[in-house]
Coordinates of C-alpha atoms in Angstrom, one line a residue:
M408 CA -76.8 -50.4 12.7
C409 CA -77.8 -48.5 9.5
A410 CA -76.2 -45.3 8.4
A411 CA -76.6 -43.2 5.3
A412 CA -74.4 -44.9 2.7
V413 CA -71.9 -42.9 0.7
S414 CA -71.3 -43.6 -3.0
R415 CA -68.0 -42.4 -4.4
T416 CA -66.3 -42.7 -7.8
G417 CA -63.1 -41.6 -9.3
R418 CA -60.5 -39.3 -7.6
E419 CA -63.0 -38.2 -4.9
A420 CA -63.4 -41.8 -3.8
G421 CA -59.6 -42.4 -3.7
D422 CA -59.3 -39.4 -1.3
I423 CA -61.6 -40.8 1.4
E424 CA -58.8 -42.3 3.4
E425 CA -56.5 -39.2 2.9
R426 CA -59.3 -36.9 4.1
L427 CA -59.9 -39.1 7.2
R428 CA -56.2 -38.9 8.0
A429 CA -56.3 -35.1 7.6
D430 CA -59.1 -35.1 10.2
G431 CA -56.9 -37.0 12.6
F432 CA -58.0 -40.6 11.9
W433 CA -54.7 -42.4 11.4
R434 CA -55.7 -46.0 11.8
V435 CA -58.6 -46.4 9.3
A436 CA -59.8 -50.0 8.9
G437 CA -61.4 -51.1 5.7
V438 CA -64.0 -53.9 6.1
D439 CA -65.6 -56.2 3.5
E440 CA -67.1 -59.6 3.1
A441 CA -67.2 -62.4 0.6
G442 CA -69.9 -65.1 0.2
R443 CA -73.3 -63.6 0.4
G444 CA -74.6 -65.3 -2.7
P445 CA -73.4 -69.0 -2.4
L446 CA -75.7 -71.8 -1.3
A447 CA -73.1 -73.3 0.8
G448 CA -70.3 -72.4 3.2
P449 CA -69.7 -69.5 5.6
V450 CA -69.7 -65.8 4.8
V451 CA -66.1 -64.5 5.4
A452 CA -65.1 -61.0 6.3
A453 CA -61.8 -59.2 6.6
A454 CA -60.7 -56.0 8.3
V455 CA -57.5 -54.2 7.1
I456 CA -55.5 -51.3 8.4
L457 CA -52.9 -50.1 5.9
P458 CA -49.8 -48.4 7.3
F459 CA -49.1 -44.8 6.5
G460 CA -47.0 -44.6 3.4
W461 CA -47.8 -48.1 2.3
Q462 CA -46.7 -48.9 -1.2
D463 CA -49.8 -50.1 -3.0
P464 CA -48.9 -53.2 -5.2
G465 CA -52.2 -52.7 -7.2
V466 CA -55.0 -53.7 -4.9
D467 CA -58.5 -53.4 -6.4
D468 CA -62.0 -54.7 -6.0
S469 CA -61.4 -58.5 -5.8
K470 CA -64.1 -59.1 -8.5
R471 CA -61.9 -57.2 -11.0
L472 CA -58.9 -59.4 -10.4
S473 CA -58.0 -62.9 -11.6
A474 CA -57.8 -65.7 -9.0
K475 CA -54.0 -65.8 -9.6
R476 CA -53.6 -62.0 -8.9
R477 CA -55.9 -62.2 -5.9
E478 CA -53.6 -64.9 -4.4
E479 CA -50.5 -62.8 -5.2
L480 CA -51.9 -59.7 -3.5
S481 CA -53.2 -61.7 -0.6
A482 CA -49.7 -63.0 0.1
V483 CA -48.4 -59.4 -0.1
L484 CA -51.0 -58.2 2.4
R485 CA -50.4 -61.0 4.8
G486 CA -46.6 -60.8 4.6
G487 CA -45.9 -57.1 5.3
D488 CA -46.8 -54.4 7.9
V489 CA -50.5 -54.6 7.1
V490 CA -52.7 -55.2 10.2
Y491 CA -55.5 -57.5 9.2
S492 CA -58.0 -60.0 10.6
I493 CA -60.3 -62.5 9.0
A494 CA -63.5 -63.9 10.6
M495 CA -66.7 -65.6 9.4
A496 CA -70.3 -66.5 10.2
Q497 CA -71.1 -70.2 9.7
P498 CA -74.0 -71.6 7.6
E499 CA -76.1 -72.3 10.8
E500 CA -75.7 -68.7 11.8
I501 CA -76.8 -67.6 8.4
D502 CA -79.9 -69.8 8.6
R503 CA -80.7 -68.5 12.1
I504 CA -80.3 -64.7 11.6
N505 CA -80.3 -64.4 7.7
I506 CA -77.4 -63.6 5.4
H507 CA -77.6 -59.8 5.9
H508 CA -77.2 -59.9 9.6
A509 CA -74.6 -62.8 9.4
S510 CA -72.5 -60.6 7.0
L511 CA -72.6 -57.7 9.5
L512 CA -71.7 -60.2 12.3
A513 CA -68.7 -61.6 10.4
M514 CA -67.5 -58.0 9.7
R515 CA -67.9 -57.1 13.4
R516 CA -65.9 -60.2 14.4
A517 CA -63.1 -59.2 12.0
V518 CA -62.8 -55.8 13.5
E519 CA -62.9 -57.2 17.0
Q520 CA -60.0 -59.5 16.2
L521 CA -57.6 -56.9 14.9
S522 CA -54.4 -56.9 16.8
S523 CA -54.3 -53.1 16.8
S524 CA -57.4 -51.0 17.4
P525 CA -58.6 -48.8 14.5
D526 CA -59.9 -45.3 15.1
F527 CA -62.3 -45.3 12.1
L528 CA -64.1 -47.9 10.0
L529 CA -64.9 -47.8 6.3
I530 CA -67.5 -50.5 5.6
D531 CA -68.3 -51.7 2.1
G532 CA -72.0 -51.4 1.2
R533 CA -74.9 -49.6 2.7
F534 CA -74.7 -50.5 6.3
T535 CA -72.4 -49.9 9.2
I536 CA -71.8 -52.5 11.9
D537 CA -72.7 -52.7 15.6
F538 CA -69.4 -51.4 16.9
D539 CA -68.5 -48.4 19.0
L540 CA -66.3 -46.5 16.6
P541 CA -66.8 -43.7 14.1
Q542 CA -67.6 -45.4 10.8
K543 CA -69.0 -44.9 7.3
A544 CA -70.7 -47.2 4.8
V545 CA -69.4 -46.7 1.3
V546 CA -71.3 -48.1 -1.6
G547 CA -68.9 -49.7 -4.0
G548 CA -66.2 -49.2 -1.4
D549 CA -64.1 -52.2 -2.6
A550 CA -63.6 -50.3 -5.9
A551 CA -63.2 -46.9 -4.2
C552 CA -61.0 -47.3 -1.1
R553 CA -57.7 -49.1 -0.9
C554 CA -58.2 -50.5 2.6
I555 CA -61.6 -51.9 1.6
A556 CA -60.2 -53.3 -1.6
A557 CA -57.5 -55.0 0.5
A558 CA -60.1 -56.5 2.8
S559 CA -62.1 -57.7 -0.2
I560 CA -59.1 -59.6 -1.5
L561 CA -58.3 -61.3 1.8
A562 CA -61.9 -62.3 2.4
K563 CA -62.4 -63.6 -1.1
V564 CA -59.1 -65.6 -1.1
E565 CA -59.8 -67.0 2.3
R566 CA -63.3 -68.2 1.4
D567 CA -62.2 -69.6 -2.0
N568 CA -59.5 -71.6 -0.3
L569 CA -61.9 -72.8 2.4
M570 CA -64.3 -74.0 -0.3
M571 CA -61.4 -75.8 -2.0
R572 CA -60.9 -77.7 1.2
M573 CA -64.6 -78.4 1.5
H574 CA -64.4 -79.9 -2.0
Q575 CA -62.1 -82.6 -0.6
Q576 CA -64.8 -83.6 1.9
W577 CA -67.8 -83.3 -0.4
P578 CA -66.5 -83.7 -4.0
Q579 CA -69.9 -84.5 -5.4
Y580 CA -70.8 -80.7 -5.3
N581 CA -67.6 -79.6 -7.0
F582 CA -67.1 -76.7 -4.6
A583 CA -63.5 -76.4 -6.0
S584 CA -65.1 -75.0 -9.2
N585 CA -68.3 -73.3 -8.1
K586 CA -67.3 -72.2 -4.5
G587 CA -70.8 -72.9 -3.5
Y588 CA -72.5 -70.5 -5.9
P589 CA -75.8 -71.6 -7.5
T590 CA -74.4 -72.8 -10.8
A591 CA -76.4 -75.2 -12.9
E592 CA -73.9 -77.9 -12.0
H593 CA -74.3 -77.2 -8.3
K594 CA -78.1 -77.3 -8.5
Q595 CA -78.0 -80.6 -10.4
A596 CA -75.7 -82.0 -7.6
L597 CA -78.2 -80.8 -5.0
E598 CA -81.0 -82.6 -6.9
K599 CA -79.0 -85.8 -7.1
H600 CA -77.4 -85.9 -3.6
G601 CA -79.5 -83.5 -1.5
P602 CA -77.8 -80.9 0.8
C603 CA -74.6 -81.5 2.8
P604 CA -73.9 -80.1 6.3
I605 CA -72.4 -76.9 5.0
H606 CA -75.4 -76.0 2.8
R607 CA -77.5 -73.0 3.9
R608 CA -80.9 -74.5 4.7
S609 CA -82.7 -71.1 4.7
Y610 CA -81.9 -70.5 1.0
G611 CA -84.8 -71.4 -1.2
T612 CA -83.1 -73.8 -3.6
V613 CA -81.5 -75.7 -0.7
A614 CA -84.7 -75.8 1.3
Q615 CA -86.6 -77.3 -1.6
M616 CA -83.9 -80.0 -2.2
G617 CA -83.9 -80.7 1.6
L618 CA -87.6 -81.3 1.6
A619 CA -87.3 -83.5 -1.5
W620 CA -84.8 -85.6 0.4
G621 CA -87.0 -85.8 3.4
E622 CA -85.1 -83.3 5.6
G623 CA -86.7 -80.8 7.9

């Protein structure tokens, strides 16, 4: 589903959730994903409903935070009255339906798995999801809306930790360091070892290495 995206900055952006509450939407879920760009691993999404009066410990766009601070905030979000869910789309799904649709699928799954039903969705980016609820796409939403920022932190930490575990299984790609992103080191490992089972075969760099190793 595509909707006109809204781009907000500054104080106006910070008021989006408050304006929605004033309009009667009390359970606003922020939704974001992590992992569109990597060559390996799933795309991970999170949906978050912040309780009314929640004391913000400093959530922000996950890209603006250090790994240590993301971990700290993730623990706070998971340990309080925040309602959240984390879901993903696997590499084979990314290869089958492309990363754009896989990202929307992961976000829809996260919303579906919330233990409490939201009444409005704020989606980071330019696209809404295939879900029967009022919703708005917000460009730069992870820097503009607290609930989306919270979702961005949970999704990023979950994916990073997953790639750390994948490093134990396939240490030759150094996923612990690159998290699957197309770094020079990662590309060199692909040239040397070929793709592993969690690589995204539909991505050009991986596809080329697969062919070089006689795959496909």
